Short mmCIF file of C-alpha atoms in Angstrom, two decimals:
data_model
loop_
_atom_site.label_atom_id
_atom_site.label_comp_id
_atom_site.label_asym_id
_atom_site.label_seq_id
_atom_site.Cartn_x
_atom_site.Cartn_y
_atom_site.Cartn_z
CA MET A 1 -30.65 -12.41 -14.40
CA GLU A 2 -32.93 -11.80 -11.37
CA THR A 3 -30.78 -14.26 -9.63
CA ASP A 4 -26.93 -12.89 -10.39
CA TRP A 5 -27.65 -10.56 -6.95
CA ILE A 6 -28.51 -12.69 -4.86
CA MET A 7 -25.22 -14.86 -6.25
CA GLY A 8 -22.98 -11.84 -6.60
CA LEU A 9 -23.78 -11.55 -2.97
CA VAL A 10 -23.94 -15.12 -1.19
CA GLY A 11 -20.25 -15.00 -3.44
CA GLY A 12 -19.24 -11.89 -2.26
CA LEU A 13 -20.25 -13.27 1.62
CA MET A 14 -17.93 -16.81 0.60
CA ILE A 15 -14.79 -14.29 -0.18
CA GLY A 16 -15.82 -12.12 3.12
CA LEU A 17 -15.49 -15.10 5.39
CA ALA A 18 -12.10 -16.83 3.60
CA ALA A 19 -10.55 -13.35 3.96
CA SER A 20 -11.67 -13.03 7.16
CA LEU A 21 -10.37 -16.69 7.73
CA TYR A 22 -6.80 -15.97 6.27
CA LEU A 23 -6.58 -13.03 8.84
CA LEU A 24 -7.74 -14.58 12.00
CA GLY A 25 -6.06 -17.54 11.28
CA ASN A 26 -2.89 -16.68 9.94
CA GLY A 27 -2.62 -12.97 10.86
CA ARG A 28 -2.20 -12.18 6.83
CA ILE A 29 -4.60 -9.80 4.42
CA MET A 30 -5.85 -12.11 1.72
CA GLY A 31 -4.89 -10.24 -1.10
CA ALA A 32 -4.09 -12.34 -4.05
CA SER A 33 -1.51 -10.39 -5.78
CA GLY A 34 0.16 -10.35 -2.30
CA ILE A 35 0.24 -14.11 -2.32
CA ILE A 36 1.39 -14.59 -6.03
CA GLY A 37 3.64 -11.48 -6.16
CA GLY A 38 5.42 -12.31 -2.84
CA LEU A 39 6.10 -16.18 -4.51
CA VAL A 40 7.19 -14.83 -7.58
CA ASP A 41 9.53 -11.61 -7.00
CA LYS A 42 10.62 -13.85 -4.27
CA SER A 43 10.21 -11.22 -1.94
CA GLU A 44 8.28 -12.79 0.31
CA TRP A 45 9.95 -16.56 0.61
CA SER A 46 8.97 -17.35 3.74
CA SER A 47 5.58 -17.64 4.09
CA ALA A 48 6.23 -19.63 0.70
CA THR A 49 4.07 -22.78 1.51
CA ASP A 50 1.14 -20.90 3.23
CA ARG A 51 0.79 -19.03 -0.38
CA ILE A 52 0.84 -22.11 -2.17
CA VAL A 53 -1.44 -23.93 -0.41
CA PHE A 54 -3.39 -20.87 -0.72
CA LEU A 55 -3.15 -20.59 -4.46
CA ILE A 56 -3.60 -24.55 -5.18
CA GLY A 57 -7.04 -24.13 -3.13
CA LEU A 58 -7.93 -21.18 -5.04
CA ILE A 59 -7.27 -22.96 -7.91
CA LEU A 60 -8.82 -26.42 -7.55
CA ALA A 61 -11.79 -25.84 -5.64
CA PRO A 62 -14.09 -23.72 -8.79
CA SER A 63 -12.64 -26.11 -11.05
CA ILE A 64 -14.70 -29.05 -8.55
CA TYR A 65 -16.96 -27.61 -7.66
CA ILE A 66 -17.83 -27.08 -11.29
CA PHE A 67 -17.44 -30.70 -11.82
CA ILE A 68 -19.66 -32.15 -8.43
CA PHE A 69 -22.42 -29.46 -9.58
CA GLU A 70 -22.27 -29.19 -13.08
CA PHE A 71 -22.02 -25.88 -12.09
CA GLU A 72 -22.24 -23.68 -16.02
CA ALA A 73 -18.39 -21.35 -15.98
CA ASP A 74 -17.85 -19.56 -18.69
CA THR A 75 -15.03 -16.57 -18.60
CA LYS A 76 -16.07 -15.21 -21.97
CA ALA A 77 -12.46 -13.86 -21.95
CA THR A 78 -11.25 -12.22 -25.44
CA THR A 79 -9.51 -14.71 -27.82
CA ASN A 80 -7.55 -11.26 -28.81
CA VAL A 81 -4.23 -12.28 -27.79
CA ILE A 82 -2.87 -9.08 -28.21
CA ILE A 83 -5.11 -7.90 -26.05
CA LEU A 84 -4.87 -10.55 -23.34
CA ILE A 85 -1.41 -10.09 -23.07
CA LEU A 86 -1.19 -6.58 -23.05
CA ALA A 87 -4.47 -6.34 -19.71
CA GLY A 88 -2.11 -9.41 -17.88
CA LEU A 89 1.12 -7.34 -18.22
CA LEU A 90 -0.95 -3.34 -16.40
CA VAL A 91 -2.21 -6.24 -13.58
CA GLY A 92 0.94 -7.36 -12.95
CA PHE A 93 3.02 -4.30 -13.18
CA GLY A 94 0.23 -2.39 -12.00
CA THR A 95 -1.10 -4.35 -8.47
CA ARG A 96 2.68 -5.07 -7.78
CA LEU A 97 3.52 -1.46 -7.61
CA ALA A 98 0.55 -0.17 -6.04
CA ASN A 99 1.10 -2.96 -3.67
CA GLY A 100 -2.38 -4.94 -3.76
CA CYS A 101 -5.90 -5.98 -5.89
CA THR A 102 -9.87 -5.90 -5.97
CA SER A 103 -9.14 -8.18 -3.19
CA GLY A 104 -6.04 -6.72 -0.93
CA HIS A 105 -6.90 -2.90 -1.12
CA GLY A 106 -10.59 -3.01 -2.20
CA VAL A 107 -12.38 -6.03 0.36
CA CYS A 108 -9.60 -5.92 3.42
CA GLY A 109 -8.16 -2.65 2.89
CA ILE A 110 -12.26 -0.79 2.37
CA SER A 111 -13.16 -2.64 5.22
CA ARG A 112 -10.09 -1.62 7.37
CA LEU A 113 -11.04 2.03 6.03
CA SER A 114 -7.17 2.36 4.95
CA ILE A 115 -6.50 5.75 2.90
CA ARG A 116 -4.74 3.52 1.47
CA GLY A 117 -7.19 0.86 0.33
CA ILE A 118 -10.26 3.56 -0.17
CA ALA A 119 -7.38 5.72 -2.77
CA SER A 120 -6.57 2.82 -4.71
CA THR A 121 -9.84 1.24 -5.41
CA ILE A 122 -11.32 4.65 -6.56
CA PHE A 123 -8.16 4.69 -8.64
CA TYR A 124 -8.61 1.40 -10.35
CA ILE A 125 -12.40 1.57 -10.76
CA PHE A 126 -11.52 5.01 -12.32
CA ALA A 127 -9.70 3.63 -14.41
CA GLY A 128 -11.67 0.71 -15.43
CA VAL A 129 -15.20 2.87 -16.22
CA VAL A 130 -13.06 5.01 -18.85
CA THR A 131 -11.05 1.73 -20.63
CA VAL A 132 -14.71 0.04 -20.94
CA ALA A 133 -16.17 3.51 -22.31
CA LEU A 134 -13.38 3.55 -24.90
CA LEU A 135 -13.34 -0.11 -25.24
CA ARG A 136 -17.66 0.18 -26.31
CA ASN A 137 -17.79 3.51 -27.55
CA LEU A 138 -13.91 3.96 -29.45
CA TRP A 139 -13.28 1.07 -31.33
CA GLY A 140 -16.58 -2.02 -30.20
CA ALA A 141 -14.06 -4.49 -29.00
CA ILE A 142 -16.76 -5.76 -26.72
CA GLN A 143 -19.99 -6.42 -27.34
CA MET B 1 -2.58 -25.28 10.99
CA ARG B 2 -1.76 -22.77 9.03
CA ARG B 3 -1.35 -24.59 5.80
CA LEU B 4 -4.56 -26.15 6.24
CA VAL B 5 -5.97 -22.37 7.19
CA ALA B 6 -5.15 -20.82 3.77
CA PHE B 7 -5.67 -24.11 2.08
CA CYS B 8 -9.25 -23.43 2.75
CA SER B 9 -9.64 -20.19 2.15
CA GLY B 10 -8.01 -20.25 -0.96
CA SER B 11 -10.42 -22.80 -2.00
CA LEU B 12 -13.60 -20.33 -0.61
CA PHE B 13 -11.88 -17.69 -1.93
CA GLY B 14 -11.95 -19.18 -5.78
CA VAL B 15 -15.84 -20.71 -5.13
CA GLY B 16 -16.61 -17.42 -3.91
CA LEU B 17 -15.42 -15.34 -6.76
CA LEU B 18 -16.83 -18.61 -9.67
CA LEU B 19 -20.37 -17.79 -8.00
CA SER B 20 -20.56 -13.95 -7.72
CA GLY B 21 -19.65 -13.44 -10.88
CA MET B 22 -16.18 -13.02 -10.22
CA THR B 23 -14.25 -15.13 -13.58
CA ASP B 24 -16.93 -14.32 -15.79
CA THR B 25 -15.48 -11.23 -17.76
CA SER B 26 -18.90 -9.93 -19.21
CA LYS B 27 -20.10 -9.00 -15.46
CA VAL B 28 -17.31 -7.55 -14.62
CA GLN B 29 -16.97 -5.07 -17.91
CA GLY B 30 -20.99 -5.10 -18.16
CA TRP B 31 -20.15 -3.74 -14.31
CA LEU B 32 -17.32 -0.90 -15.20
CA ASP B 33 -19.73 -0.08 -18.22
CA PHE B 34 -21.50 2.91 -16.54
CA PHE B 35 -22.16 5.11 -18.88
CA GLY B 36 -23.50 2.20 -21.43
CA ASN B 37 -25.76 -0.76 -20.19
CA TRP B 38 -24.77 -1.63 -16.23
CA ASP B 39 -24.99 -4.52 -14.66
CA PRO B 40 -24.82 -3.96 -11.02
CA THR B 41 -23.73 -7.32 -9.26
CA LEU B 42 -20.46 -6.73 -8.19
CA ALA B 43 -21.53 -3.95 -6.08
CA PHE B 44 -23.23 -7.01 -4.60
CA VAL B 45 -19.89 -8.88 -4.34
CA MET B 46 -17.98 -5.88 -2.83
CA GLY B 47 -20.96 -5.01 -0.52
CA GLY B 48 -21.06 -8.69 0.29
CA ALA B 49 -17.10 -9.00 0.92
CA MET B 50 -17.14 -5.86 3.14
CA VAL B 51 -20.09 -7.67 5.63
CA PRO B 52 -17.63 -10.63 7.14
CA MET B 53 -13.88 -8.61 6.77
CA PHE B 54 -15.16 -5.21 8.59
CA ILE B 55 -16.53 -7.52 11.65
CA ALA B 56 -13.49 -9.39 11.23
CA TRP B 57 -11.05 -6.12 11.11
CA ARG B 58 -12.94 -5.30 14.73
CA PHE B 59 -12.33 -9.09 16.12
CA THR B 60 -8.84 -8.78 15.57
CA GLU B 61 -7.86 -5.45 18.27
CA GLY B 62 -6.54 -6.44 21.81
CA ARG B 63 -6.27 -9.87 19.77
CA LYS B 64 -3.60 -12.38 18.18
CA PRO B 65 -4.84 -14.80 15.70
CA ILE B 66 -4.85 -18.40 16.14
CA TYR B 67 -1.52 -19.22 14.09
CA ALA B 68 0.75 -16.63 14.11
CA GLU B 69 2.00 -13.66 16.74
CA LYS B 70 0.29 -10.75 16.04
CA PHE B 71 -1.93 -8.92 12.54
CA PRO B 72 -0.66 -6.93 9.81
CA SER B 73 -0.45 -3.31 11.11
CA ARG B 74 -1.90 -1.08 9.99
CA PRO B 75 -0.14 0.39 6.61
CA GLN B 76 1.69 3.93 6.19
CA SER B 77 -1.76 6.55 5.67
CA ASN B 78 0.76 8.50 2.49
CA ILE B 79 -0.92 8.16 -0.60
CA ASP B 80 2.02 8.09 -2.79
CA ARG B 81 2.85 8.16 -6.30
CA ASP B 82 3.43 4.41 -6.98
CA LEU B 83 0.33 3.72 -5.24
CA ILE B 84 -1.43 6.29 -7.82
CA LEU B 85 -0.07 5.11 -11.09
CA GLY B 86 0.12 1.32 -10.12
CA SER B 87 -3.57 1.48 -9.90
CA VAL B 88 -4.49 3.34 -12.48
CA LEU B 89 -2.22 0.89 -14.64
CA PHE B 90 -4.70 -2.17 -13.36
CA GLY B 91 -7.52 -0.70 -13.67
CA VAL B 92 -6.38 -0.18 -17.21
CA GLY B 93 -6.12 -4.64 -17.28
CA TRP B 94 -8.96 -4.80 -15.69
CA GLY B 95 -11.11 -2.89 -18.06
CA LEU B 96 -9.11 -4.56 -21.33
CA ALA B 97 -10.10 -8.40 -20.41
CA GLY B 98 -12.61 -8.28 -17.73
CA LEU B 99 -10.01 -9.89 -15.00
CA CYS B 100 -7.70 -9.14 -11.75
CA PRO B 101 -5.62 -11.57 -10.06
CA GLY B 102 -7.00 -12.96 -8.37
CA PRO B 103 -10.66 -14.58 -10.38
CA ALA B 104 -8.12 -15.32 -13.26
CA ILE B 105 -6.65 -17.94 -11.15
CA ALA B 106 -9.43 -19.41 -9.64
CA SER B 107 -10.10 -19.54 -13.43
CA LEU B 108 -6.85 -21.52 -14.68
CA GLY B 109 -9.00 -24.90 -14.12
CA PHE B 110 -11.47 -23.90 -16.32
CA GLY B 111 -10.97 -20.56 -19.13
CA GLY B 112 -9.34 -22.29 -20.94
CA SER B 113 -5.38 -20.52 -23.01
CA GLN B 114 -7.65 -17.10 -22.34
CA SER B 115 -6.89 -18.17 -18.25
CA ALA B 116 -3.82 -19.23 -19.06
CA LEU B 117 -2.32 -16.77 -21.11
CA PHE B 118 -3.67 -14.20 -18.57
CA VAL B 119 -2.21 -15.01 -16.44
CA LEU B 120 1.68 -15.92 -17.44
CA ALA B 121 1.85 -12.37 -18.87
CA MET B 122 0.24 -11.16 -15.32
CA LEU B 123 3.28 -13.09 -13.77
CA LEU B 124 5.52 -11.67 -16.21
CA GLY B 125 4.08 -8.40 -14.83
CA MET B 126 4.95 -8.89 -11.27
CA ARG B 127 7.68 -10.68 -12.05
CA LEU B 128 9.39 -7.28 -13.84
CA THR B 129 7.73 -4.82 -10.95
CA PRO B 130 11.13 -4.40 -8.94
CA SER B 131 13.34 -3.41 -11.81
CA ILE B 132 10.49 -1.15 -13.25
CA ARG B 133 10.64 0.31 -10.00
CA LEU B 134 14.06 0.85 -9.55
CA GLN B 135 14.09 2.83 -12.39
CA ILE B 136 11.19 4.83 -12.15
CA SER B 137 12.40 5.67 -9.18
CA SER B 138 15.87 6.88 -10.74
CA SER B 139 14.73 8.28 -13.09
CA SER B 140 12.76 10.64 -11.00
CA ALA B 141 15.01 10.73 -8.26
CA THR B 142 17.64 12.97 -11.32
#
């Protein structure tokens, strides 16, 4: 659709504003994997309430938006249970090992011109491109 | 106030992810499908998100956060094995399902059992990371 890129830009600006608010207000990097991971392995338990409140907003707000504006939302995710579990494990382990994901290394890291953020983003996009190319061409699992 | 900031930030992040198409796995995989029918949307999402953050980082210089003592210090600049290995594994998972941590959580309310299953596996992966990390470093040391 022609409006996709406008929505992408608008949504992107909102993501950037959310990260700016978190940084300037609370002095923290808005990285999804770090916020979740610090709770899951209890490595950063001292800021647990901030993280939980952030996640509550992250879960509730999109659903409330969908409800109020009757926005059509569909993840169109695969129904293949093995792929979902394998991908979830890889994303969980990989982002914690690399200490960041698309929001932390990508949005916050690149905008700070962090070498680690830029390097991480190059590696995960490269791996993602190769994976999708293999899926589509060899397996045809996704349309 | 810290909690209010966190709640507003999380909410804004969630709606941004929804509107931008990041919670739509076909758009994410379409963007990663560089050698196929490439969908450029995610480049606009990334670009759009960079602009406020680039300004925000400039703003941090010589200042303090409103509700905290200091801004996060610059991480060490070395690119180590964990960063590369972790990023590659994350990228493979991202390509396989089209979900990364933020959008996966944001889609829990409307993504049905697929989002729930992915998030459960992701949390397990995160939970196991400290012990796996220890094993990797001890095996490479010997």
